[in-house]
Coordinates of C-alpha atoms in Angstrom, one line a residue:
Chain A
X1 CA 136.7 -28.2 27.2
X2 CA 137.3 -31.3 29.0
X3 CA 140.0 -29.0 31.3
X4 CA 137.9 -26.5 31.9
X5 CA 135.1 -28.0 32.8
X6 CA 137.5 -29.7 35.4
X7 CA 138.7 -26.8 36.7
X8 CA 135.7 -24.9 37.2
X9 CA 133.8 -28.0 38.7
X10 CA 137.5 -28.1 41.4
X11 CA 137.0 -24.8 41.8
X12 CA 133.3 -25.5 42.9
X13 CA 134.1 -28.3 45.2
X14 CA 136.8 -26.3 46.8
X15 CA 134.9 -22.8 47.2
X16 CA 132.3 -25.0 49.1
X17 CA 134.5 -27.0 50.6
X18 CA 135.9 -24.0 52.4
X19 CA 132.3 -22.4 53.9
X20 CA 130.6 -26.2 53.4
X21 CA 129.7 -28.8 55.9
X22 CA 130.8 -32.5 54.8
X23 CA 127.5 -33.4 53.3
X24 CA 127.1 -30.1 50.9
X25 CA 130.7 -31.0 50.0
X26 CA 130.0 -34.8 49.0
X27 CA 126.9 -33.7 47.2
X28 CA 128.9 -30.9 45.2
X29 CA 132.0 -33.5 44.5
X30 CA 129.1 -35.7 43.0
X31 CA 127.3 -32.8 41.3
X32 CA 131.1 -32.0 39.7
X33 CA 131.4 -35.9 38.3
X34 CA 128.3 -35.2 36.8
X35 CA 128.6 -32.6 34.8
X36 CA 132.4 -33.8 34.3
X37 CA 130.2 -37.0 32.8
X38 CA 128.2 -34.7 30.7
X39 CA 130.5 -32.0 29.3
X40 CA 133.2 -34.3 29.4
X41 CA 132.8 -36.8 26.5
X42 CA 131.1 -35.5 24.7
X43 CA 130.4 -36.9 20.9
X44 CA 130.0 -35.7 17.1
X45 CA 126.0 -36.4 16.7
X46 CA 125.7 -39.3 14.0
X47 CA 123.5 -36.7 12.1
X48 CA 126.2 -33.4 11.8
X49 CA 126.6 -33.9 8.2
X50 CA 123.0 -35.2 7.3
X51 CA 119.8 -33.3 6.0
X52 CA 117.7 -32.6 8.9
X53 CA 114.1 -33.0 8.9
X54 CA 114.1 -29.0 8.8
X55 CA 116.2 -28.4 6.3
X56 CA 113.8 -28.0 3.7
X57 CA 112.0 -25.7 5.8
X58 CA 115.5 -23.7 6.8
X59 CA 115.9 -23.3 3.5
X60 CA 112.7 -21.7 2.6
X61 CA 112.9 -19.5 5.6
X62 CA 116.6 -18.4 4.9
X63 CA 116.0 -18.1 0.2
X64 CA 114.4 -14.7 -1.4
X65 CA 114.3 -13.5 -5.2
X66 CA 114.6 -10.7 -6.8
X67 CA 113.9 -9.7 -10.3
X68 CA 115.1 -7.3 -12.6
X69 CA 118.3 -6.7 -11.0
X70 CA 122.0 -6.9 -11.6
X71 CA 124.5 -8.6 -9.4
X72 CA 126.1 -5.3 -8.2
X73 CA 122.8 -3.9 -7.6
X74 CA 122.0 -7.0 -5.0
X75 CA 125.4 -7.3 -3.5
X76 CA 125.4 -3.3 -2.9
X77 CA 121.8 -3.2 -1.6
X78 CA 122.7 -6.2 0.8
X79 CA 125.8 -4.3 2.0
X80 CA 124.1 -1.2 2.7
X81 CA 121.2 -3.1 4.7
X82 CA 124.3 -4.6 7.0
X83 CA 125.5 -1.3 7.3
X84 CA 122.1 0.2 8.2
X85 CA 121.9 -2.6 11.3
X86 CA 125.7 -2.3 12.1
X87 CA 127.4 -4.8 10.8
X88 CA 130.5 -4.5 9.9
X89 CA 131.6 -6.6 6.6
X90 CA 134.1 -9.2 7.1
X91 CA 134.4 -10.7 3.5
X92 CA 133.6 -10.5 0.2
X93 CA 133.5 -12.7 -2.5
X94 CA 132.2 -11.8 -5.5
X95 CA 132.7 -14.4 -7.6
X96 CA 131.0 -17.2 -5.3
X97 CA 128.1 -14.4 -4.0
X98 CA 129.5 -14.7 -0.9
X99 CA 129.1 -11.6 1.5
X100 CA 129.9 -12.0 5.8
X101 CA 129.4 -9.7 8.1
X102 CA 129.4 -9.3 12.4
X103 CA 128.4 -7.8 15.4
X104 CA 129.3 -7.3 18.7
X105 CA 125.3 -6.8 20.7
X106 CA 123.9 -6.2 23.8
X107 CA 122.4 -9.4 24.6
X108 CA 120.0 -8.3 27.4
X109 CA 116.9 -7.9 26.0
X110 CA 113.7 -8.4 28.3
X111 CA 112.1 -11.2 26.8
X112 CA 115.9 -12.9 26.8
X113 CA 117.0 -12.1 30.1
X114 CA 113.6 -13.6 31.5
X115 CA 114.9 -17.1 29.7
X116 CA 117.8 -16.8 30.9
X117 CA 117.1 -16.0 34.7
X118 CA 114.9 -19.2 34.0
X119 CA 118.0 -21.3 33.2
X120 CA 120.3 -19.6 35.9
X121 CA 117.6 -20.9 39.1
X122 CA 117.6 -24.1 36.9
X123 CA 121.1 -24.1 37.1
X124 CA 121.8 -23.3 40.7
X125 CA 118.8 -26.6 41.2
X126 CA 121.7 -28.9 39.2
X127 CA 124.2 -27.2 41.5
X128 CA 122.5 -28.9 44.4
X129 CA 123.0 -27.5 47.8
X130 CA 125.3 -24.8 46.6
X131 CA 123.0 -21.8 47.1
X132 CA 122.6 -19.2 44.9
X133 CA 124.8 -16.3 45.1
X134 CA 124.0 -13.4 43.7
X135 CA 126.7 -14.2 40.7
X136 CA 124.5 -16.9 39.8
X137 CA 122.6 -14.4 38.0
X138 CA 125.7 -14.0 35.8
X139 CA 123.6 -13.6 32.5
X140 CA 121.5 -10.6 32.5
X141 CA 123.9 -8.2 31.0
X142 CA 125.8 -9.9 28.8
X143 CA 126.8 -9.2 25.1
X144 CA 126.5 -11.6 22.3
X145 CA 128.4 -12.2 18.7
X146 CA 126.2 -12.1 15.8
X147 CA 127.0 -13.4 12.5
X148 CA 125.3 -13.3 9.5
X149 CA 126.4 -14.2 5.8
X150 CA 124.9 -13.9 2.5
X151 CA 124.7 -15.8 -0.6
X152 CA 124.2 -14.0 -3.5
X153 CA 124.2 -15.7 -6.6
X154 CA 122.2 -15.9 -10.0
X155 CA 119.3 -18.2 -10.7
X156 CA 120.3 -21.5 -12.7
X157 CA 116.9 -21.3 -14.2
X158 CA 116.0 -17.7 -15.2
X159 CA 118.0 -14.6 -16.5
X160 CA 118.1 -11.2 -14.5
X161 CA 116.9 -13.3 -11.0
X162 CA 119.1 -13.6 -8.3
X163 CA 118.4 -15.7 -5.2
X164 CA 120.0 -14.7 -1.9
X165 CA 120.2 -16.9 0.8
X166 CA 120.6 -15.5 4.3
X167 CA 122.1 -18.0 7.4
X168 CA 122.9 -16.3 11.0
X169 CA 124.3 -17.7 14.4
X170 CA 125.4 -15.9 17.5
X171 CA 127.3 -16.9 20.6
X172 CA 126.0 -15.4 23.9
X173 CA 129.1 -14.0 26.4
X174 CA 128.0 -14.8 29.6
X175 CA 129.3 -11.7 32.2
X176 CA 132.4 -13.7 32.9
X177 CA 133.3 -14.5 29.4
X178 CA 132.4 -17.8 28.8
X179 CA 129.8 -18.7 26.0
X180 CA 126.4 -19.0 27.4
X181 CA 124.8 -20.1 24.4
X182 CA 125.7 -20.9 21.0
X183 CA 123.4 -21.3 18.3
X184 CA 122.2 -21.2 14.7
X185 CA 119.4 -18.4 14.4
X186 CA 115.7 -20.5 12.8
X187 CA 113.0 -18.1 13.8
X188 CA 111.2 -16.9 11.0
X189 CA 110.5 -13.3 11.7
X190 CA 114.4 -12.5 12.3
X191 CA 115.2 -13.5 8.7
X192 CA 111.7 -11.9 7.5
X193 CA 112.7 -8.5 8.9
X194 CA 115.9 -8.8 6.9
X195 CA 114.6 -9.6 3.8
X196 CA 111.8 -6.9 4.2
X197 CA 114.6 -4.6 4.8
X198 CA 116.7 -5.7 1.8
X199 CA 113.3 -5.3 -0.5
X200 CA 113.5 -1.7 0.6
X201 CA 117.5 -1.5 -0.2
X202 CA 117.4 -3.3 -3.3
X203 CA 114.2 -0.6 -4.5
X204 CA 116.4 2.5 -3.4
X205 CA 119.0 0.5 -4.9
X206 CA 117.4 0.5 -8.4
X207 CA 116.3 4.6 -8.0
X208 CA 119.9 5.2 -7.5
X209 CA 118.7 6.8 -4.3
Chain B
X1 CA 126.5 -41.5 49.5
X2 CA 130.1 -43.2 49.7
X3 CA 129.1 -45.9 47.2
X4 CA 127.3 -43.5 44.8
X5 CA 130.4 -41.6 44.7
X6 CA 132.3 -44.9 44.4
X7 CA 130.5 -45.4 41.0
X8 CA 130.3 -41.7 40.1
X9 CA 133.9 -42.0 39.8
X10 CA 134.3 -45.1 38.2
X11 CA 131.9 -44.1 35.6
X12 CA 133.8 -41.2 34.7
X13 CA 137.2 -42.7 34.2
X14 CA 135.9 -45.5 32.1
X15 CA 133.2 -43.2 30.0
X16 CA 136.2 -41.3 28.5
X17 CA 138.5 -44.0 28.0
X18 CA 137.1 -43.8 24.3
X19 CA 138.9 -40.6 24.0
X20 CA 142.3 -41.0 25.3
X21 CA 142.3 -44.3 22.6
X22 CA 141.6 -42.1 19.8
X23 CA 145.1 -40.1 20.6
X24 CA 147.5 -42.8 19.8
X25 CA 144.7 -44.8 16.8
X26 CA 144.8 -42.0 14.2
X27 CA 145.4 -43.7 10.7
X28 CA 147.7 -43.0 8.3
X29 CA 148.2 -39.2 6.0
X30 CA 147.5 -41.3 3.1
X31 CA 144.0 -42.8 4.7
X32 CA 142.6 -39.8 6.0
X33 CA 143.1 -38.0 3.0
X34 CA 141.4 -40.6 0.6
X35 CA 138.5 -40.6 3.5
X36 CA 138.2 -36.8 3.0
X37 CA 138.1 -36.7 -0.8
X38 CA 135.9 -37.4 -3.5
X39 CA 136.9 -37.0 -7.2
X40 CA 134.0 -35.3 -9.7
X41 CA 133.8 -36.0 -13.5
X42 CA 133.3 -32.5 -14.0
X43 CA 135.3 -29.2 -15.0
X44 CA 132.9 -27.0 -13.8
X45 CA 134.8 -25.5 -11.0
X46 CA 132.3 -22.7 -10.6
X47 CA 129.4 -25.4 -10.4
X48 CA 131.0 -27.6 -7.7
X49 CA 132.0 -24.2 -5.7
X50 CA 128.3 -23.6 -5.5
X51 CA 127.4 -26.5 -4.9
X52 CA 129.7 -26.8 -1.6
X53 CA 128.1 -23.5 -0.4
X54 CA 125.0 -24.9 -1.2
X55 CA 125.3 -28.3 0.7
X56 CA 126.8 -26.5 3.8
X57 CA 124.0 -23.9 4.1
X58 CA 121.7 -26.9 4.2
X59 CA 123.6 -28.6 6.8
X60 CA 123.4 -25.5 9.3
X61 CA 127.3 -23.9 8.5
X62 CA 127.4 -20.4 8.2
X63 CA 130.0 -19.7 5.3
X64 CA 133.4 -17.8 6.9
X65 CA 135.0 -17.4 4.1
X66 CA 135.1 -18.3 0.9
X67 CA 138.1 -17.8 -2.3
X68 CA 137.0 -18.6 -6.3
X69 CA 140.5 -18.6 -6.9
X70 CA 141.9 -20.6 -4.5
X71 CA 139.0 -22.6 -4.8
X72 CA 138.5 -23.1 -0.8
X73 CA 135.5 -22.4 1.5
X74 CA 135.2 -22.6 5.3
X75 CA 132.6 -22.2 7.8
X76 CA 130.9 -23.1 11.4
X77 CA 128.3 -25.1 12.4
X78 CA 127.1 -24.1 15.9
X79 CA 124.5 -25.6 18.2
X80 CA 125.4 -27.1 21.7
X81 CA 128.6 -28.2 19.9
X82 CA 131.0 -26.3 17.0
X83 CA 132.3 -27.7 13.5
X84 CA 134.2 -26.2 11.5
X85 CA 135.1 -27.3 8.2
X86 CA 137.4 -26.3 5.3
X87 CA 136.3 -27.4 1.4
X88 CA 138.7 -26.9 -1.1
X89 CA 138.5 -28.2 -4.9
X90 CA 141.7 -29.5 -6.7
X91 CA 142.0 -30.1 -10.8
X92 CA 143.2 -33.0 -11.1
X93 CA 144.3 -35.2 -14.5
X94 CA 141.3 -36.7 -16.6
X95 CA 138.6 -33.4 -16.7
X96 CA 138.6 -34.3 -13.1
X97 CA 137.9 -32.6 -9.9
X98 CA 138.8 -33.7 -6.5
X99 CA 137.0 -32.2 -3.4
X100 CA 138.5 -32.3 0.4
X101 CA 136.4 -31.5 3.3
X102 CA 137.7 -31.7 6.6
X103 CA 136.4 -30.7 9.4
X104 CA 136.6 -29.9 13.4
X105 CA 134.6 -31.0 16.2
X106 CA 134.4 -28.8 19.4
X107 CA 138.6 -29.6 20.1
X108 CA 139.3 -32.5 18.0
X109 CA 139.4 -33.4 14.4
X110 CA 137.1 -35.5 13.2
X111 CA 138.6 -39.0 11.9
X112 CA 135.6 -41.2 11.1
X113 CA 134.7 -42.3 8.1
X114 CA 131.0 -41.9 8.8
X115 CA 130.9 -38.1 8.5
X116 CA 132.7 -37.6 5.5
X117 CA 130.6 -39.8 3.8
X118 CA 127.3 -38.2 5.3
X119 CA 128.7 -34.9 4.0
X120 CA 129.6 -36.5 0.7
X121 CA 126.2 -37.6 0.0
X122 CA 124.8 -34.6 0.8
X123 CA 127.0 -33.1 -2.0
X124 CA 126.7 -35.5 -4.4
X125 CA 123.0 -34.2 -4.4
X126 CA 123.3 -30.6 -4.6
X127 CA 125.8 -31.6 -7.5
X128 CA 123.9 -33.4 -9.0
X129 CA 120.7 -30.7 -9.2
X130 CA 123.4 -27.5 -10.0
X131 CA 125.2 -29.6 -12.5
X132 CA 122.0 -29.7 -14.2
X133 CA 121.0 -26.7 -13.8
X134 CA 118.2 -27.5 -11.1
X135 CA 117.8 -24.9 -7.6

């Protein structure tokens, strides 16, 4: 990381080093040691491994229940509900609950891409005096990684429940391959929609439909 | 302008001096492993397996992958920054069972003592209510 951050901020300085007058260049040499600063050393948090205020919440979000149902009958309804949004299933493991899947997305939708153009002019503000070139607007049609994996296990507490627990992160590819963003997916209504589709599965499921 | 640059630079060659110490300041096999373990009075290996899912899905890891036989589980944290960690359970002499987590930061493995014993915690919990028989 530290390397290519380097690199790209050398590769900054020199590209407007070769159209730039002296003062755009000192500004973009400083702008470089900046972000070199930032990106650079960067730390482990002190709380990686610690229960975050949210986690409690995170878990609520992620957990359903389901009754009356066997452990085949959950693990095949979950499988068919990645199937049905085109994931394809990485690993399995039965014995643990444990059920991975991926996808490769196109990352532009509207309400996204307006963030993003948001962050690009942000980002050609940091990269003082550069100007905005039309690559700046790298982001808008990018594809993302998602990943999603289940936990399917029974109840400690009741017979014939099973509680499935449902955690999803995605990288965002910016155009020229490098990770825009990176994160763990917490909005509610993505993990709602899942689980409303899994109700459905699990019910067809059960019909043997 | 000359002078900010002047301390720019200094700032950045002494901010990751940290860093470059860390290279040659690793401790011994025999350190690091008794940092990243933590022996259970338990057989349960099924019980402690779940519990290790369990205590990473609380800490934001998405589960990779995960073997009941081979008794090891990995997965990935991301937000601005990625772990990745590896769990795996050992039988060892006693009724015993000894846990090893050890875990990635971005580039570099992590080496303080402070994390594993933050992720210990966590999993002494979660043991601690699956062991008895508590979600």
């Amino acid at each position: 990381m530290i390397s290519l951050t380097t690199r790209r901020a050398s590769e900054e300085a020199h590209r407007s080093g070769a159209r730039g007058t002296p003062r755009s260049q000192g500004c973009t040499y400083s702008a470089a040691l900046v972000a070199l600063m930032l990106a650079g050393c960067a730390t482990l948090p002190e709380d990686a491994f610690r229960l975050s205020e949210s986690a409690l919440e995170m878990r609520e979000i992620q957990v359903r229940t389901y009754e009356d149902v066997t452990g085949v009958q959950i693990l095949a309804a979950s499988s068919a509900v990645l199937q049905d949004l085109g994931y394809a299933i990485e690993e399995v493991e039965k014995e643990l609950g444990v059920l991975s899947a991926s996808k490769r997305a196109d990352a532009s939708n509207s309400a996204e891409v307006a963030g993003k153009i948001a962050l690009d002019v942000a980002d050609c503000v940091l990269t003082l005096f550069l100007g905005c070139d039309n690559d700046s607007y790298k982001s808008s049609k990018d594809v993302q990684d998602i990943k999603m994996t289940l936990v399917v296990l029974p109840d400690l507490n009741q017979d014939g429940v099973y509680r499935v627990r449902l955690t999803m992160q995605r990288i965002v590819w910016a155009k020229d391959g490098t990770v825009y963003e990176q994160e763990t997916i917490s909005d509610a209504a993505v993990y709602q929609a899942f689980f409303d589709k899994l109700s459905k599965s699990v019910f067809l499921e059960k019909e043997g439909v | 302008m000359v002078r900010i640059l002047l301390v720019l630079t200094l700032f950045v060659f002494t901010g990751c001096a940290a860093s470059t110490a860390a290279i040659t300041a690793g401790g011994s096999q025999v350190e690091l492993r008794q940092m990243q373990t933590r022996e259970y009075e338990t057989i349960d290996r099924r019980g402690v397996l779940r519990s290790v899912v369990a205590t990473l899905q609380d800490l934001g890891f998405v589960i990779d992958k995960a073997d009941f036989e081979l008794a090891t589980i990995s997965a990935t944290k991301l937000q601005k920054y990625e772990i990745r960690i590896t769990v795996t359970v050992r039988e060892r002499d006693g009724g015993r069972l000894a846990v090893r987590a050890n875990a990635r930061f971005n580039e570099k493995p992590i080496e303080d003592p402070k994390s594993y014993q933050d992720f210990f915690a966590t999993l002494d919990k979660a043991m601690f209510l699956t062991l008895h028989k508590v979600d």
